[in-house]
Each structure stands twice: as structure tokens, then as C-alpha cells.
Coordinates of C-alpha atoms and ligand atoms in Angstrom, one line a residue:
X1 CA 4.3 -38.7 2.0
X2 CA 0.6 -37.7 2.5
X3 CA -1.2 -35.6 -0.2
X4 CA -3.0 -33.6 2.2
X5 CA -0.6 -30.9 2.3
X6 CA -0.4 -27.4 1.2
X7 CA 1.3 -26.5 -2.3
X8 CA 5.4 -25.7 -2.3
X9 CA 4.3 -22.4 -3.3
X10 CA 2.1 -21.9 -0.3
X11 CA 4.5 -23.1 2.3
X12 CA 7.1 -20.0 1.1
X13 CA 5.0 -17.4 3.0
X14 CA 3.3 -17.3 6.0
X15 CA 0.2 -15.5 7.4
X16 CA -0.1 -12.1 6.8
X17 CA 1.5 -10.6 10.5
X18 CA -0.5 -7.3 9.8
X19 CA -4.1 -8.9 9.7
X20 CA -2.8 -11.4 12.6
X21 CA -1.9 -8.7 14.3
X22 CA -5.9 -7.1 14.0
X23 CA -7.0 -10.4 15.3
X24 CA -5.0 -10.6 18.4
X25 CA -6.3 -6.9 19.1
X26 CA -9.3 -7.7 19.4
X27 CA -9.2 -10.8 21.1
X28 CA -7.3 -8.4 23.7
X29 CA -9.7 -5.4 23.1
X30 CA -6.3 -2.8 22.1
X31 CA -6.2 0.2 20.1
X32 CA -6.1 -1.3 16.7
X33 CA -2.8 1.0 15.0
X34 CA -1.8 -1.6 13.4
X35 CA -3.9 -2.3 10.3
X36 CA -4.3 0.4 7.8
X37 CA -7.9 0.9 7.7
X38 CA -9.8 4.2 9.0
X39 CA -12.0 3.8 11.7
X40 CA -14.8 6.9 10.8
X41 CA -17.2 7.2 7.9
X42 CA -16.8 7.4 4.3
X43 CA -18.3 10.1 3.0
X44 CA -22.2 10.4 2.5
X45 CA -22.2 10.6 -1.4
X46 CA -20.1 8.1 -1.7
X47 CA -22.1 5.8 0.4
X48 CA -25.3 7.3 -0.8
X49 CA -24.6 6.2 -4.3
X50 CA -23.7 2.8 -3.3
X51 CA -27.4 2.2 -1.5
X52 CA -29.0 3.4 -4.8
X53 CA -26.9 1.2 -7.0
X54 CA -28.5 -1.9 -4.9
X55 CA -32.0 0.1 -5.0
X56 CA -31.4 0.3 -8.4
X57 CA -31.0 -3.5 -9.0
X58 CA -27.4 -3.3 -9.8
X59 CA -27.2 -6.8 -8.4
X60 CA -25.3 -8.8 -11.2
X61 CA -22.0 -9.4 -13.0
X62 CA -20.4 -6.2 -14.2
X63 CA -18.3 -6.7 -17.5
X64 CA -15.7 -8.6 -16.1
X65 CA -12.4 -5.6 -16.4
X66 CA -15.4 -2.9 -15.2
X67 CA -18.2 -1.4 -15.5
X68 CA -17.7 1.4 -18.2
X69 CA -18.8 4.4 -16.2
X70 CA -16.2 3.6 -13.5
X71 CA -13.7 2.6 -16.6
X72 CA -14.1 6.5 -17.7
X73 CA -14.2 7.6 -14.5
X74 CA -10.8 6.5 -14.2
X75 CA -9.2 7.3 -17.3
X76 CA -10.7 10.8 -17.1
X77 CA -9.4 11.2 -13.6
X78 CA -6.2 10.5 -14.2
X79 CA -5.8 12.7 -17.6
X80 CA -7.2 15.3 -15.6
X81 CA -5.2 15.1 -12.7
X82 CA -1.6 14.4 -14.8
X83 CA -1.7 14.6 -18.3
X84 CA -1.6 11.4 -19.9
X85 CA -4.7 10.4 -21.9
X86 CA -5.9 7.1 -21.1
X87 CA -8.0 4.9 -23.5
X88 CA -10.7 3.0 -20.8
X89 CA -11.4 0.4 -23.2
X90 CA -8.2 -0.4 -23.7
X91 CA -6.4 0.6 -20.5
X92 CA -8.5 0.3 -17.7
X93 CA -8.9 -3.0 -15.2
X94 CA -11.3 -2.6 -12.7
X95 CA -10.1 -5.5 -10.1
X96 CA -10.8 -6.3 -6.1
X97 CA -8.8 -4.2 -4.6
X98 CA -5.6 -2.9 -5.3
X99 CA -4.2 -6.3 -4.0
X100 CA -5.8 -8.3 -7.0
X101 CA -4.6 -5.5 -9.4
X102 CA -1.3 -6.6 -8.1
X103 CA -1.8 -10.0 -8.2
X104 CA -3.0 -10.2 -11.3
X105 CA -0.6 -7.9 -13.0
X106 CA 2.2 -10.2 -11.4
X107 CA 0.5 -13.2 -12.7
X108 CA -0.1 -12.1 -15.9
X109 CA 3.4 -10.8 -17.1
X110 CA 6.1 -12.2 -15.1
X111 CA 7.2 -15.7 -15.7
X112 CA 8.8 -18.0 -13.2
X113 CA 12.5 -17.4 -13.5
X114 CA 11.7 -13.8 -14.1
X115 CA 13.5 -11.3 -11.7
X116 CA 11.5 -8.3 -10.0
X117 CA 13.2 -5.4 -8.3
X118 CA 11.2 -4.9 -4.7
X119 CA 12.7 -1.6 -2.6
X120 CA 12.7 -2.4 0.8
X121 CA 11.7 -2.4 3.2
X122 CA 8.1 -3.2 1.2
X123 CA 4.6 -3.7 1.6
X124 CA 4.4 -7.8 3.0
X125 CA 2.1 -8.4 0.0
X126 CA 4.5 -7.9 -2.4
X127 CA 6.5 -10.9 -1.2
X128 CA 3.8 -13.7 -1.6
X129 CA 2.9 -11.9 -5.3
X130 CA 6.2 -12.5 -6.1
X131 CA 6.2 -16.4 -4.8
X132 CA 2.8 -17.2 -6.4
X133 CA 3.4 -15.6 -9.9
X134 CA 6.6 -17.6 -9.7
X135 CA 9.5 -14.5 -10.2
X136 CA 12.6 -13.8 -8.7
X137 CA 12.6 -11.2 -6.0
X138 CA 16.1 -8.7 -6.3
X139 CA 16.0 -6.4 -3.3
X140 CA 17.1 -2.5 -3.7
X141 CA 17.3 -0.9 0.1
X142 CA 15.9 2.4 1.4
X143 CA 17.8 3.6 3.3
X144 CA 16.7 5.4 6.6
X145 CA 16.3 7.6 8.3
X146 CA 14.9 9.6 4.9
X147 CA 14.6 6.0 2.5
X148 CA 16.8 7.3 -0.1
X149 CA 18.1 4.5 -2.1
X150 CA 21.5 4.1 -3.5
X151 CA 21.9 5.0 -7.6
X152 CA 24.9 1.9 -7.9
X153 CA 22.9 -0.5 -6.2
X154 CA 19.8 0.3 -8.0
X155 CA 21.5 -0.2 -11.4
X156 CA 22.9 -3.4 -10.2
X157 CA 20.0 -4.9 -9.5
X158 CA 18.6 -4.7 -13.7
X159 CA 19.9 -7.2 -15.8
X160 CA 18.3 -9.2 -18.9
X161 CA 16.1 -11.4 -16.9
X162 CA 14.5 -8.1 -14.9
X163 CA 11.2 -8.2 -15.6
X164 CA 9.3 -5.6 -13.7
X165 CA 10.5 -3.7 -11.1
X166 CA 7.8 -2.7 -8.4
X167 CA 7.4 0.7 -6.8
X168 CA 5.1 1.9 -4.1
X169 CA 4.9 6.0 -3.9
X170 CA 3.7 7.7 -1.5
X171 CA 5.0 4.2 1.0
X172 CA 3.8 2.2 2.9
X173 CA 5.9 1.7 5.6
X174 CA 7.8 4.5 5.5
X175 CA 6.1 7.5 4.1
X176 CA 8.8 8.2 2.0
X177 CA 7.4 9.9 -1.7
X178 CA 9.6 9.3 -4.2
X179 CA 11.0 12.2 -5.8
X180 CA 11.0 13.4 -9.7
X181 CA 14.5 12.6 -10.2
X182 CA 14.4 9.2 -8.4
X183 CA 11.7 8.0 -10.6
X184 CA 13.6 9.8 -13.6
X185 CA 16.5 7.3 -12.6
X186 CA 13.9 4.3 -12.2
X187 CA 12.9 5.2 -15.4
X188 CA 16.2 5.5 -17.1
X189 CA 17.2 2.1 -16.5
X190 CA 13.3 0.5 -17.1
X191 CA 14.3 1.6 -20.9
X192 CA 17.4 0.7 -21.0
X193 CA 16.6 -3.0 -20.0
X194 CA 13.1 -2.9 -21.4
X195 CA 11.8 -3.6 -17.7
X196 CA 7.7 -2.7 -16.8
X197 CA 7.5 -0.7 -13.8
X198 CA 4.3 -1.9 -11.9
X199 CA 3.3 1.3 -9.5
X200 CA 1.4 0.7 -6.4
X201 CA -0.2 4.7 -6.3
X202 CA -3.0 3.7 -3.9
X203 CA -1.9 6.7 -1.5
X204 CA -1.5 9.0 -4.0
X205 CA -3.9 11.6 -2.3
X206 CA -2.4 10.8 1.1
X207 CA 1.0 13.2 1.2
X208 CA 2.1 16.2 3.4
X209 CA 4.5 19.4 3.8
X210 CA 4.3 20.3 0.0
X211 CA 5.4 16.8 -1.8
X212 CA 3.6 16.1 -4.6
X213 CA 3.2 12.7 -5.8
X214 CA 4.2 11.9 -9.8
X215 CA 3.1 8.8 -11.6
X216 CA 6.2 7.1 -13.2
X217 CA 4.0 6.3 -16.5
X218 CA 4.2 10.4 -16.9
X219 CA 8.0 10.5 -16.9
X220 CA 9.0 10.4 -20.7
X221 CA 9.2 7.0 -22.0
X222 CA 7.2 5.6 -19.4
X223 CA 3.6 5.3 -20.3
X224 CA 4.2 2.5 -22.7
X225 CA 6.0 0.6 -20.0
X226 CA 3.9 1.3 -16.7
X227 CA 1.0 -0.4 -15.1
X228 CA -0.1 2.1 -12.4
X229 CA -1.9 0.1 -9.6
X230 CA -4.9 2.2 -7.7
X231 CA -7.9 2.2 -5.5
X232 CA -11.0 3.4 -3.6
X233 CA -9.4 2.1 -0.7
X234 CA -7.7 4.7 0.9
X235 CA -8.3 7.7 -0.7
X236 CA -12.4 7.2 0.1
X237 CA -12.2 5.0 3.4
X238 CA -13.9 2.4 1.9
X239 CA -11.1 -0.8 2.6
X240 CA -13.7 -3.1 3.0
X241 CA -15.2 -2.6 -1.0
X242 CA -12.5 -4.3 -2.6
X243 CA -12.6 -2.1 -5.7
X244 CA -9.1 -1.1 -7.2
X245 CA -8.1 -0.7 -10.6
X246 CA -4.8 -1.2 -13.2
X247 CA -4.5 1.4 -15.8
X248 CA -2.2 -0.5 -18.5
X249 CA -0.4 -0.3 -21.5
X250 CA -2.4 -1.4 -24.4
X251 CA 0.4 -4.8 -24.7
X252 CA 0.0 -5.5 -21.6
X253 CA -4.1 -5.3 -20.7
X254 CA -5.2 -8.2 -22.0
X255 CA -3.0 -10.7 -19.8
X256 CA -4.0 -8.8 -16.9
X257 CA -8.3 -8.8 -18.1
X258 CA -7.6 -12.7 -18.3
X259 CA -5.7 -13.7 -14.9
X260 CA -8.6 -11.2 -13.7
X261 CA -11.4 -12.8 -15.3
X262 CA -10.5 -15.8 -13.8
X263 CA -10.0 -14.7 -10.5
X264 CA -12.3 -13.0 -9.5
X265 CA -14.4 -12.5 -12.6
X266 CA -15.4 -8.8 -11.2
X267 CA -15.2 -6.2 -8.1
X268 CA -18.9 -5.9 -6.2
X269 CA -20.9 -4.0 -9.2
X270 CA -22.7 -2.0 -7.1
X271 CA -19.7 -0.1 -5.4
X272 CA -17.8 0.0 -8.7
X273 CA -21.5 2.2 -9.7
X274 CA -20.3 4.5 -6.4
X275 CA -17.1 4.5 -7.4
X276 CA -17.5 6.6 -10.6
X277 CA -19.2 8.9 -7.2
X278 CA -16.1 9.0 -5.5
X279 CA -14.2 9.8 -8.1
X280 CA -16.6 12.8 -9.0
X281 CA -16.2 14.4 -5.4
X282 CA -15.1 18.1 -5.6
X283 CA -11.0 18.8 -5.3
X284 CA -11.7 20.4 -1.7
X285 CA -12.1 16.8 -0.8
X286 CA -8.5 16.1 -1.3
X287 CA -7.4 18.9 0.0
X288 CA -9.0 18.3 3.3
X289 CA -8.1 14.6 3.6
X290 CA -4.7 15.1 3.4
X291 CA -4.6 18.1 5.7
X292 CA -6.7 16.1 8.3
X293 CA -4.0 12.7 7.9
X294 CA -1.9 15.7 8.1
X295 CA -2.9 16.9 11.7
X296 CA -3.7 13.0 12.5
X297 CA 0.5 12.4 11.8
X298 CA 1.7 15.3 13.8
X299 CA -0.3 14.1 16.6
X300 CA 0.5 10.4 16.8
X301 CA 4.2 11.5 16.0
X302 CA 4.1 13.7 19.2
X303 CA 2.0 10.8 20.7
X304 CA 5.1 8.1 19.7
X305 CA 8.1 11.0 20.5
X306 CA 6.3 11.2 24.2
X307 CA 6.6 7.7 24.6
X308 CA 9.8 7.3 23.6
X309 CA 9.7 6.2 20.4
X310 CA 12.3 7.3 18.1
X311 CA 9.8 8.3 14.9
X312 CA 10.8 8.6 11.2
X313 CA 8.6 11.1 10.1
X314 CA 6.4 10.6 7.0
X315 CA 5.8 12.5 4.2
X316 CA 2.9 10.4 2.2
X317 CA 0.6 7.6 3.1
X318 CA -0.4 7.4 7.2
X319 CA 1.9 5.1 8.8
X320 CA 4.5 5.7 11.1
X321 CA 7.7 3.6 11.4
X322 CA 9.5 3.8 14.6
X323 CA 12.8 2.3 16.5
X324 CA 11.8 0.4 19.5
X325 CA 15.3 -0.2 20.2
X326 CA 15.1 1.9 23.4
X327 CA 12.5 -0.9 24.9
X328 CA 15.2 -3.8 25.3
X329 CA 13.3 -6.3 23.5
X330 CA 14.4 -9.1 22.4
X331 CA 13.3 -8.3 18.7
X332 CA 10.0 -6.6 17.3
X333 CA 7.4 -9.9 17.5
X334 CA 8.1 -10.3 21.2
X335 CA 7.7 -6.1 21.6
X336 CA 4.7 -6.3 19.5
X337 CA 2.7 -9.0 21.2
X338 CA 3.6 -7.6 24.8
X339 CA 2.1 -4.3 23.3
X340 CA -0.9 -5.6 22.3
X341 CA -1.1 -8.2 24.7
X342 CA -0.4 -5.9 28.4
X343 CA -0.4 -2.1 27.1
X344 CA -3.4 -2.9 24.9
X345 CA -2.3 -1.0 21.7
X346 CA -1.1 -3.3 18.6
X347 CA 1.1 -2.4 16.1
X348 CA 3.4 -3.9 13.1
X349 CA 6.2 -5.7 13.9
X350 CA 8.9 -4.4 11.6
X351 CA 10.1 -7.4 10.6
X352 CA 7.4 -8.0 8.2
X353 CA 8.7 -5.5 5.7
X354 CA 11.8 -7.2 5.2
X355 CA 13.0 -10.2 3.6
X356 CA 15.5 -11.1 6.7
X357 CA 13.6 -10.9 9.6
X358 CA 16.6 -9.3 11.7
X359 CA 16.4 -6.1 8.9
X360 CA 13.3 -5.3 11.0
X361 CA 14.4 -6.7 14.6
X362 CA 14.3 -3.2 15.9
X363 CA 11.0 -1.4 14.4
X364 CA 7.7 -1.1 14.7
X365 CA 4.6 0.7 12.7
X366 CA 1.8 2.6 13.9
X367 CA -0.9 3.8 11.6
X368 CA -3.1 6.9 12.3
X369 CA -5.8 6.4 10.0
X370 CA -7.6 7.1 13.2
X371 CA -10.1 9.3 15.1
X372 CA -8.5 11.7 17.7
X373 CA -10.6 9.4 20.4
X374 CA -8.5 6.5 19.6
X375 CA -5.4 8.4 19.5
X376 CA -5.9 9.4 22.4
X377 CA -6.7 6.4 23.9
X378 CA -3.5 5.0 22.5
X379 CA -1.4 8.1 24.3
X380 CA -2.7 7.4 27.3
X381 CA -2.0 3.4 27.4
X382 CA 1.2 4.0 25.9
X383 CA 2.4 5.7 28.9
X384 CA 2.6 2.3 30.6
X385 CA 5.7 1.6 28.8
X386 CA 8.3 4.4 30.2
X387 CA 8.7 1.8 32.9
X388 CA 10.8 -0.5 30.3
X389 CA 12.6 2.0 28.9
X390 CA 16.5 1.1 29.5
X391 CA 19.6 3.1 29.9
Ligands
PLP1 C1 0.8 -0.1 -0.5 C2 -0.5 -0.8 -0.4 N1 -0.9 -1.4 -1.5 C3 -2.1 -2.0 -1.5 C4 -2.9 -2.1 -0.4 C5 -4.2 -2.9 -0.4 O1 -5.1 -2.1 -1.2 P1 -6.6 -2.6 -1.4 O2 -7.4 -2.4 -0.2 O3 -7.1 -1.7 -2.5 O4 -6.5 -4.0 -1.9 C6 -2.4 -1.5 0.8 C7 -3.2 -1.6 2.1 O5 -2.8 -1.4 3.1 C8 -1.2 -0.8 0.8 O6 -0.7 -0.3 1.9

């Protein structure tokens, strides 16, 4: 058999669908709702303090877990914000993106053979994570239409091999935000099997209609057994920087500063120096990003509802996830491609958030991380499709 093959590892996943689906937008020239990436500016400080970082000759390595302003920037931003104190030194890993912090968290605790709870339907990254750091994925289910999972099925899904179990609140696909007695019942059974929870909080500033978003590390208990996954990402428009962050339990740090190291060795050291900017932005700024993805929901919801769409409305993050059933596809690759390809609007085929493909045969999601220009340039090529619907 020839060599010049990929690795078993690699063959267990396939190409990210959301990024293909970016691609084939614009080789068709759609409305790009598919990816979750805004399309207007970051703000001027941030970017401001970015060009004088590079002005400024910040051009080499940064200390490979972060620089230390952005380190303190951190831990002081999230003892301000919830309570915990935070040692930077000790705590803090400034990675690429909230994807490495993921990536490099699984690959530094979890062993192959090691199990890791995944609710689902999930963010598709978490899938190859799980494959490359060799674990054992046990699935929970939310449950629509409101994602609640079930307390029996949880519990079942711990046991002695449970390593970590990941969580992602506020959610991407579904906009649930977990709830304080959820996470309290997460949190229960992480100490009574001794199980890490690694917490994907990267739209923790994204959340609507008077939810408010709690870290599990501040649930009692917790601290010592979370890693708590962020970024600039979302919360300052800036997906293309790669800067995220872990903030760790002292035990745990170190395995995640080496896998780090040597994968990346560091995040661009000139936008982790405008990060510690972004993260010193006034509270109004929070305030008004989440009442503008606010407004930006209500309108593609009313967008999605006109088109027939049946919508599960979203609490946190900016996606919407949608039946499709009404359309008579066949399933949600074949709807998604003839939407990008003939209505010129791409979106997520649902299927790509579950493990069995046929889990997501009838969904769809639709991001609105977007100017009122393009959403309503989506609305009115959307209203090609009333012609398809059936019955
Ligand atoms: C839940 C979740 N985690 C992580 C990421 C990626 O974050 P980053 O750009 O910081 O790597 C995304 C991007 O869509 C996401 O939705």
C-alpha cells in the first residue's frame, strides 16, 4: 500500500463544511450567512492600537503563553467581570484563536482512550479536536426546540474514564445559554467523577432578552477543575487575528503552555499588544454590541419567518438554526448548495453539527453577524424560494 497517504487520524474528519461553504459563496457571488464572521469594522481603538504596535516595532516573538500586558488584561477582566481572581502568570494562555486554545487544551490533558462528553448538536470543530487528541467522544442531546438536555442522560454519560466534558455557552448553533442550574448540575457530576470541564465562552458578550451568561469555573467547586476557552474574536470583530486565550487551573497550565509552544509557539504579538486595547474599551461597548446582534436577530428572524423558515429563536451568540423541512429537500447538503448555488445566499447545512448526518437532515443555519445591507439583500433573494415550498 503506498505511503503517500494521509494519517488514520486525518481520514476520520473531513473538510470543515462551514468554510467550504464560504468558498462556494463566493465562487457564486451569494450572501455569505453562513460563516460566523462580521462583515463591518472593528472598532477604531482597537485597530488604532494594533497599527502602533507595528509602528512601535513590536515585530518579534512574544513570550510564547502571552505577552504579560494582554496576560493581565485577561485575568483582570475576568475578576472584574465575575469574581474569581485569576493569577496571569500561572493561569493565563494566550493561543491563536480560541480554536488552538481548544486544541491545545484537548491535546494536552486528554489521552487516547479518554472519554469526553460533547452536547449536541456542537460546534464541528469539536469533533476533529476530539479525533486528533485521540479521546472518546460520549454524546449528551439538546433537545429542541429550547436545547434543554435531559438530567438521566447527562449523568449517564460520566463514568471513570470521563475525562473532560466540553461545553459551549452562549451556543453556537443554537443560541441556547445555559442556565445557572444546568451548569450547577454539570458541575455536580464534574466532582463527583473528578471530570475537567473545558468551556468554550467565546460569545460570552453576545446574549439577548435578559440572560446572563455564567462561567462554570465560578460555580463552587469549579475553578480548580475548569479551563475557560476565550477570544478577541467575536466580542471585537477581529476573526481574522487569531488571538484567543485559556485561563487554567494552575495543574493543568503547563500541559497546555507546552502543546502551545509547540504549535504555534505564539498569537501575532502585535494584536495580542491591541488586545490588552480591546479589553480596556468602556462597558457601553458591550452593552451596545449585544443590543445591535440584538436588533440584527430580530431582523433576520423576521427575514427567515417570511420565507418560510421555521426559526428557533436564539438567546446568545448570532446564529440562527432553522427547519428546512417545509422545502422538500432531499436532506440539508442538497438544500444548502441549491441555496447558494441558484438563490445566491449560503448557509450551514445542519448536518454538520451532528455526529449522524441524518440528526441534521432537516436544518439549516444562518448567521447575522451582518450589516442591514446584506440582510437585506438576503430577504430579497430569499423570496425566490416560496416557489418550492410544498403542501
Ligand atoms: C463556539 C466557537 N468556538 C470557537 C470558534 C473559533 O474561535 P476563534 O476565531 O477564536 O478561533 C468559533 C467560531 O465560529 C465558535 O463558534
Amino acid at each position: 500500500m503506498s505511503k503517500l497517504t494521509g494519517s488514520k487520524k486525518a481520514t476520520q474528519f473531513t473538510e470543515s463544511v462551514i468554510r467550504e461553504m464560504t468558498r462556494l459563496n463566493e465562487m457564486y457571488g451569494g450572501v455569505n450567512l453562513s460563516q460566523g464572521f462580521p462583515d463591518f469594522p472593528a472598532p477604531e481603538a482597537v485597530k488604532e492600537a494594533a497599527c502602533a504596535a507595528i509602528r512601535a516595532d513590536v515585530n518579534q516573538y512574544a513570550v510564547t503563553w502571552g505577552a504579560r500586558g494582554l496576560r493581565e488584561a485577561i485575568a483582570v477582566e475576568f475578576t472584574r467581570r465575575h469574581g474569581l481572581p485569576i493569577v496571569p502568570d500561572e493561569q493565563v494562555t494566550v493561543c491563536c484563536g480560541a480554536t488552538e486554545a481548544m486544541m491545545a487544551t484537548m491535546m494536552g490533558i486528554v489521552d487516547p482512550g479518554d472519554e469526553v462528553i460533547i452536547f449536541e448538536p456542537f460546534y464541528e470543530n469539536y469533533g476533529p479536536d476530539v479525533i486528533l487528541s485521540g479521546a472518546t467522544p460520549r454524546y449528551v442531546t439538546l433537545c429542541e426546540p429550547s436545547w434543554t438536555f435531559d438530567a438521566g442522560e447527562l449523568a449517564a454519560a460520566f463514568n471513570n474514564r470521563t475525562k473532560a466534558i466540553i461545553l459551549n455557552t452562549p451556543n453556537n448553533p443554537t443560541g441556547k445559554v445555559f442556565t445557572h442550574q444546568e451548569l450547577e448540575a454539570i458541575a455536580a457530576l464534574c466532582r463527583k467523577w473528578d471530570v475537567v470541564a473545558i468551556s468554550d465562552e467565546i460569545y460570552e458578550h453576545i446574549i439577548y432578552d435578559g440572560h446572563r451568561h455564567v462561567p462554570i469555573a465560578t460555580i463552587d467547586g469549579m475553578a480548580d477543575r475548569t479551563v475557560t476557552i476565550n477570544s478577541l474574536s467575536k466580542t471585537y470583530s477581529v476573526t481574522g487575528w487569531r488571538v484567543g486565550w485559556t485561563i487554567s487551573p494552575k495543574s493543568l497550565t503547563d500541559a497546555i503552555r507546552k502543546v502551545h509552544d509547540f504549535l504555534t509557539v505564539g498569537a501575532a504579538a502585535p494584536l495580542q499588544e491591541a488586545g490588552v486595547a480591546a479589553l480596556g474599551v468602556p462597558e457601553a461597548y458591550y452593552q451596545q454590541l449585544a443590543e445591535g446582534y440584538r436588533r440584527r436577530r430580530d431582523v433576520l428572524l423576521d427575514i427567515l419567518e417570511r420565507h418560510h423558515f421555521t426559526c428557533y429563536k436564539p438567546y446568545g451568540a448570532y446564529y440562527i438554526m432553522t427547519d428546512i423541512a417545509v422545502f422538500g429537500f432531499r436532506d440539508d447538503v442538497e438544500f444548502a448548495r441549491y441555496l447558494v448555488k441558484e438563490v445566491g445566499v449560503a448557509a450551514v447545512p445542519g448536518s454538520s453539527f451532528y455526529r449522524n448526518a441524518a440528526a441534521g437532515r432537516t436544518k439549516l443555519r444562518f448567521c447575522f453577524c451582518k450589516r442591514d445591507e446584506t440582510l437585506a439583500e438576503a430577504d430579497k433573494r430569499l423570496a425566490a424560494l416560496s416557489n418550492l415550498v410544498i403542501g
